[in-house]
Amino acid sequence: MATAEQAIVWTEDITRLPYVREVEYAFANTRQRPIRWPGPSRVVGYSTLHKTARSQTPGHFLRRVFLVQPHDRSEQPDGVYRTGCPSEGVDPLTVQPGVPGRRTRRAWGCDNAPDQPHHAAGRCPLCGRQWDHLNEETQ
């Protein structure tokens, strides 16, 4: 976790996103500016660092990036993540500078699911699905 984080910048309204994918990115070449992300994922937020933050390697800083993919629940409500969320999924309302996001009932997509810390196992009491420690459904 980037302990030198100063703020979290959201580029979209996070109240409409049940979860975002929280990724630590070690190759940011700036402490403050927006981070570009390759591929189909959409950047919906990023962390900024204090001016005194040290680089991991010359010219590169560790920052968090928050992403949404085309098959995520916010984009396809009846898709693969109709309930549950990816292992890196966290409720954006729980994200704070220097603190990992948490997986909540909102992120799980089931109102009765227990709030779980990030990467926790569990069974959704509403739909009965069971997830292992990486949030992959088990039989």
PDB file of C-alpha atoms in Angstrom:
ATOM      1  CA  MET A   1       0.000   0.000   0.000  1.00  0.00           C
ATOM      2  CA  ALA A   2       1.276   3.429  -0.889  1.00  0.00           C
ATOM      3  CA  THR A   3       1.606   5.066   2.543  1.00  0.00           C
ATOM      4  CA  ALA A   4       2.622   8.385   0.978  1.00  0.00           C
ATOM      5  CA  GLU A   5      -0.868   8.853  -0.465  1.00  0.00           C
ATOM      6  CA  GLN A   6      -2.272  12.341  -0.130  1.00  0.00           C
ATOM      7  CA  ALA A   7      -5.700  11.989  -1.719  1.00  0.00           C
ATOM      8  CA  ILE A   8      -7.970   9.833  -3.849  1.00  0.00           C
ATOM      9  CA  VAL A   9      -9.256  11.490  -7.030  1.00  0.00           C
ATOM     10  CA  TRP A  10     -12.437  10.084  -8.550  1.00  0.00           C
ATOM     11  CA  THR A  11     -13.125  10.811 -12.220  1.00  0.00           C
ATOM     12  CA  GLU A  12     -16.704   9.500 -12.074  1.00  0.00           C
ATOM     13  CA  ASP A  13     -19.598   9.423  -9.638  1.00  0.00           C
ATOM     14  CA  ILE A  14     -18.669   6.496  -7.371  1.00  0.00           C
ATOM     15  CA  THR A  15     -22.161   6.217  -5.884  1.00  0.00           C
ATOM     16  CA  ARG A  16     -23.263   4.421  -9.068  1.00  0.00           C
ATOM     17  CA  LEU A  17     -20.362   1.919  -8.881  1.00  0.00           C
ATOM     18  CA  PRO A  18     -21.007  -1.037  -6.537  1.00  0.00           C
ATOM     19  CA  TYR A  19     -17.327  -1.955  -6.676  1.00  0.00           C
ATOM     20  CA  VAL A  20     -14.128  -0.874  -8.376  1.00  0.00           C
ATOM     21  CA  ARG A  21     -10.980  -2.856  -9.045  1.00  0.00           C
ATOM     22  CA  GLU A  22      -8.226  -1.612  -6.740  1.00  0.00           C
ATOM     23  CA  VAL A  23      -4.783  -2.059  -8.302  1.00  0.00           C
ATOM     24  CA  GLU A  24      -1.366  -0.996  -7.023  1.00  0.00           C
ATOM     25  CA  TYR A  25       0.562   0.411  -9.976  1.00  0.00           C
ATOM     26  CA  ALA A  26       4.339   0.604  -9.542  1.00  0.00           C
ATOM     27  CA  PHE A  27       5.145   2.412 -12.781  1.00  0.00           C
ATOM     28  CA  ALA A  28       3.426   5.778 -12.389  1.00  0.00           C
ATOM     29  CA  ASN A  29       5.841   8.433 -13.633  1.00  0.00           C
ATOM     30  CA  THR A  30       4.217  11.229 -11.618  1.00  0.00           C
ATOM     31  CA  ARG A  31       3.011  11.791  -8.066  1.00  0.00           C
ATOM     32  CA  GLN A  32      -0.098  13.813  -8.928  1.00  0.00           C
ATOM     33  CA  ARG A  33      -1.282  13.612 -12.524  1.00  0.00           C
ATOM     34  CA  PRO A  34      -3.904  11.165 -13.799  1.00  0.00           C
ATOM     35  CA  ILE A  35      -2.706   7.666 -14.627  1.00  0.00           C
ATOM     36  CA  ARG A  36      -3.274   6.203 -18.083  1.00  0.00           C
ATOM     37  CA  TRP A  37      -4.209   2.541 -18.191  1.00  0.00           C
ATOM     38  CA  PRO A  38      -3.853   0.292 -21.241  1.00  0.00           C
ATOM     39  CA  GLY A  39      -6.543  -2.086 -22.411  1.00  0.00           C
ATOM     40  CA  PRO A  40     -10.315  -2.180 -22.030  1.00  0.00           C
ATOM     41  CA  SER A  41     -10.402  -1.132 -18.365  1.00  0.00           C
ATOM     42  CA  ARG A  42     -11.648   2.380 -17.591  1.00  0.00           C
ATOM     43  CA  VAL A  43      -9.858   4.436 -14.946  1.00  0.00           C
ATOM     44  CA  VAL A  44     -12.457   5.807 -12.508  1.00  0.00           C
ATOM     45  CA  GLY A  45     -10.030   6.964  -9.824  1.00  0.00           C
ATOM     46  CA  TYR A  46      -6.417   7.193  -8.729  1.00  0.00           C
ATOM     47  CA  SER A  47      -4.345   8.157  -5.725  1.00  0.00           C
ATOM     48  CA  THR A  48      -2.113  11.206  -5.541  1.00  0.00           C
ATOM     49  CA  LEU A  49       1.057  11.297  -3.466  1.00  0.00           C
ATOM     50  CA  HIS A  50       2.630  13.861  -1.158  1.00  0.00           C
ATOM     51  CA  LYS A  51       5.360  15.971  -2.776  1.00  0.00           C
ATOM     52  CA  THR A  52       7.929  14.243  -0.557  1.00  0.00           C
ATOM     53  CA  ALA A  53       6.961  10.720  -1.689  1.00  0.00           C
ATOM     54  CA  ARG A  54       9.993   8.729  -2.757  1.00  0.00           C
ATOM     55  CA  SER A  55      10.106   6.824  -6.006  1.00  0.00           C
ATOM     56  CA  GLN A  56      10.254   3.024  -6.005  1.00  0.00           C
ATOM     57  CA  THR A  57      12.757   3.070  -8.842  1.00  0.00           C
ATOM     58  CA  PRO A  58      14.114   6.201 -10.515  1.00  0.00           C
ATOM     59  CA  GLY A  59      11.168   8.065 -12.022  1.00  0.00           C
ATOM     60  CA  HIS A  60       8.469   5.575 -10.936  1.00  0.00           C
ATOM     61  CA  PHE A  61       6.034   5.844  -8.034  1.00  0.00           C
ATOM     62  CA  LEU A  62       3.719   3.315  -6.398  1.00  0.00           C
ATOM     63  CA  ARG A  63       0.135   4.546  -6.715  1.00  0.00           C
ATOM     64  CA  ARG A  64      -3.298   3.003  -6.598  1.00  0.00           C
ATOM     65  CA  VAL A  65      -5.548   2.997  -9.630  1.00  0.00           C
ATOM     66  CA  PHE A  66      -9.264   2.203  -9.524  1.00  0.00           C
ATOM     67  CA  LEU A  67     -10.699   0.525 -12.611  1.00  0.00           C
ATOM     68  CA  VAL A  68     -13.948  -0.740 -14.104  1.00  0.00           C
ATOM     69  CA  GLN A  69     -13.960  -3.412 -16.808  1.00  0.00           C
ATOM     70  CA  PRO A  70     -16.618  -3.827 -19.509  1.00  0.00           C
ATOM     71  CA  HIS A  71     -18.014  -6.992 -17.844  1.00  0.00           C
ATOM     72  CA  ASP A  72     -18.288  -5.513 -14.322  1.00  0.00           C
ATOM     73  CA  ARG A  73     -21.697  -5.182 -12.642  1.00  0.00           C
ATOM     74  CA  SER A  74     -21.915  -1.420 -13.209  1.00  0.00           C
ATOM     75  CA  GLU A  75     -21.659  -2.060 -16.960  1.00  0.00           C
ATOM     76  CA  GLN A  76     -23.552  -5.392 -17.175  1.00  0.00           C
ATOM     77  CA  PRO A  77     -25.927  -5.727 -14.193  1.00  0.00           C
ATOM     78  CA  ASP A  78     -27.023  -9.248 -15.206  1.00  0.00           C
ATOM     79  CA  GLY A  79     -23.539 -10.395 -16.212  1.00  0.00           C
ATOM     80  CA  VAL A  80     -20.962 -12.625 -14.588  1.00  0.00           C
ATOM     81  CA  TYR A  81     -20.699 -10.352 -11.523  1.00  0.00           C
ATOM     82  CA  ARG A  82     -24.453 -10.035 -10.943  1.00  0.00           C
ATOM     83  CA  THR A  83     -23.549 -11.117  -7.405  1.00  0.00           C
ATOM     84  CA  GLY A  84     -20.063 -11.314  -5.964  1.00  0.00           C
ATOM     85  CA  CYS A  85     -17.157  -9.300  -7.244  1.00  0.00           C
ATOM     86  CA  PRO A  86     -13.615  -9.896  -8.507  1.00  0.00           C
ATOM     87  CA  SER A  87     -10.826 -10.585  -5.998  1.00  0.00           C
ATOM     88  CA  GLU A  88      -9.501  -7.041  -6.374  1.00  0.00           C
ATOM     89  CA  GLY A  89     -12.997  -5.549  -6.087  1.00  0.00           C
ATOM     90  CA  VAL A  90     -13.695  -3.092  -3.265  1.00  0.00           C
ATOM     91  CA  ASP A  91     -16.529  -0.738  -2.405  1.00  0.00           C
ATOM     92  CA  PRO A  92     -15.323   2.701  -3.601  1.00  0.00           C
ATOM     93  CA  LEU A  93     -17.140   4.357  -0.687  1.00  0.00           C
ATOM     94  CA  THR A  94     -14.632   2.691   1.694  1.00  0.00           C
ATOM     95  CA  VAL A  95     -11.479   3.905  -0.089  1.00  0.00           C
ATOM     96  CA  GLN A  96      -9.320   6.416   1.785  1.00  0.00           C
ATOM     97  CA  PRO A  97      -5.749   7.638   1.251  1.00  0.00           C
ATOM     98  CA  GLY A  98      -3.300   5.042   2.580  1.00  0.00           C
ATOM     99  CA  VAL A  99      -6.073   2.592   3.524  1.00  0.00           C
ATOM    100  CA  PRO A 100      -7.094  -0.400   1.380  1.00  0.00           C
ATOM    101  CA  GLY A 101     -10.686  -0.453   0.224  1.00  0.00           C
ATOM    102  CA  ARG A 102     -13.061  -3.010   1.750  1.00  0.00           C
ATOM    103  CA  ARG A 103     -15.447  -5.497   0.243  1.00  0.00           C
ATOM    104  CA  THR A 104     -18.907  -4.711   1.614  1.00  0.00           C
ATOM    105  CA  ARG A 105     -22.487  -5.895   1.085  1.00  0.00           C
ATOM    106  CA  ARG A 106     -22.738  -3.263  -1.624  1.00  0.00           C
ATOM    107  CA  ALA A 107     -19.688  -4.668  -3.420  1.00  0.00           C
ATOM    108  CA  TRP A 108     -20.921  -8.263  -3.062  1.00  0.00           C
ATOM    109  CA  GLY A 109     -24.208  -7.343  -4.710  1.00  0.00           C
ATOM    110  CA  CYS A 110     -26.299  -9.052  -2.047  1.00  0.00           C
ATOM    111  CA  ASP A 111     -28.001  -6.929   0.593  1.00  0.00           C
ATOM    112  CA  ASN A 112     -27.782  -9.703   3.192  1.00  0.00           C
ATOM    113  CA  ALA A 113     -24.162 -10.721   2.577  1.00  0.00           C
ATOM    114  CA  PRO A 114     -21.806 -10.170   5.514  1.00  0.00           C
ATOM    115  CA  ASP A 115     -19.373  -7.291   5.223  1.00  0.00           C
ATOM    116  CA  GLN A 116     -16.012  -8.878   4.504  1.00  0.00           C
ATOM    117  CA  PRO A 117     -12.471  -7.518   4.511  1.00  0.00           C
ATOM    118  CA  HIS A 118     -10.743  -7.422   1.124  1.00  0.00           C
ATOM    119  CA  HIS A 119      -9.949 -10.962  -0.153  1.00  0.00           C
ATOM    120  CA  ALA A 120     -12.072 -12.678   2.513  1.00  0.00           C
ATOM    121  CA  ALA A 121     -13.918 -15.937   1.945  1.00  0.00           C
ATOM    122  CA  GLY A 122     -17.618 -16.278   2.562  1.00  0.00           C
ATOM    123  CA  ARG A 123     -21.050 -17.524   1.625  1.00  0.00           C
ATOM    124  CA  CYS A 124     -23.703 -15.131   0.486  1.00  0.00           C
ATOM    125  CA  PRO A 125     -26.714 -15.729   2.770  1.00  0.00           C
ATOM    126  CA  LEU A 126     -29.030 -14.295   0.123  1.00  0.00           C
ATOM    127  CA  CYS A 127     -28.119 -16.423  -2.898  1.00  0.00           C
ATOM    128  CA  GLY A 128     -26.141 -19.205  -1.160  1.00  0.00           C
ATOM    129  CA  ARG A 129     -23.047 -18.914  -3.332  1.00  0.00           C
ATOM    130  CA  GLN A 130     -19.745 -19.814  -1.668  1.00  0.00           C
ATOM    131  CA  TRP A 131     -16.459 -18.086  -2.499  1.00  0.00           C
ATOM    132  CA  ASP A 132     -12.961 -19.241  -1.546  1.00  0.00           C
ATOM    133  CA  HIS A 133     -10.283 -16.839  -0.308  1.00  0.00           C
ATOM    134  CA  LEU A 134      -9.817 -15.354  -3.798  1.00  0.00           C
ATOM    135  CA  ASN A 135     -13.552 -14.874  -4.289  1.00  0.00           C
ATOM    136  CA  GLU A 136     -13.843 -17.659  -6.859  1.00  0.00           C
ATOM    137  CA  GLU A 137     -17.094 -19.530  -6.623  1.00  0.00           C
ATOM    138  CA  THR A 138     -16.763 -23.088  -5.266  1.00  0.00           C
ATOM    139  CA  GLN A 139     -19.232 -25.933  -5.555  1.00  0.00           C
TER     140      GLN A 139
END
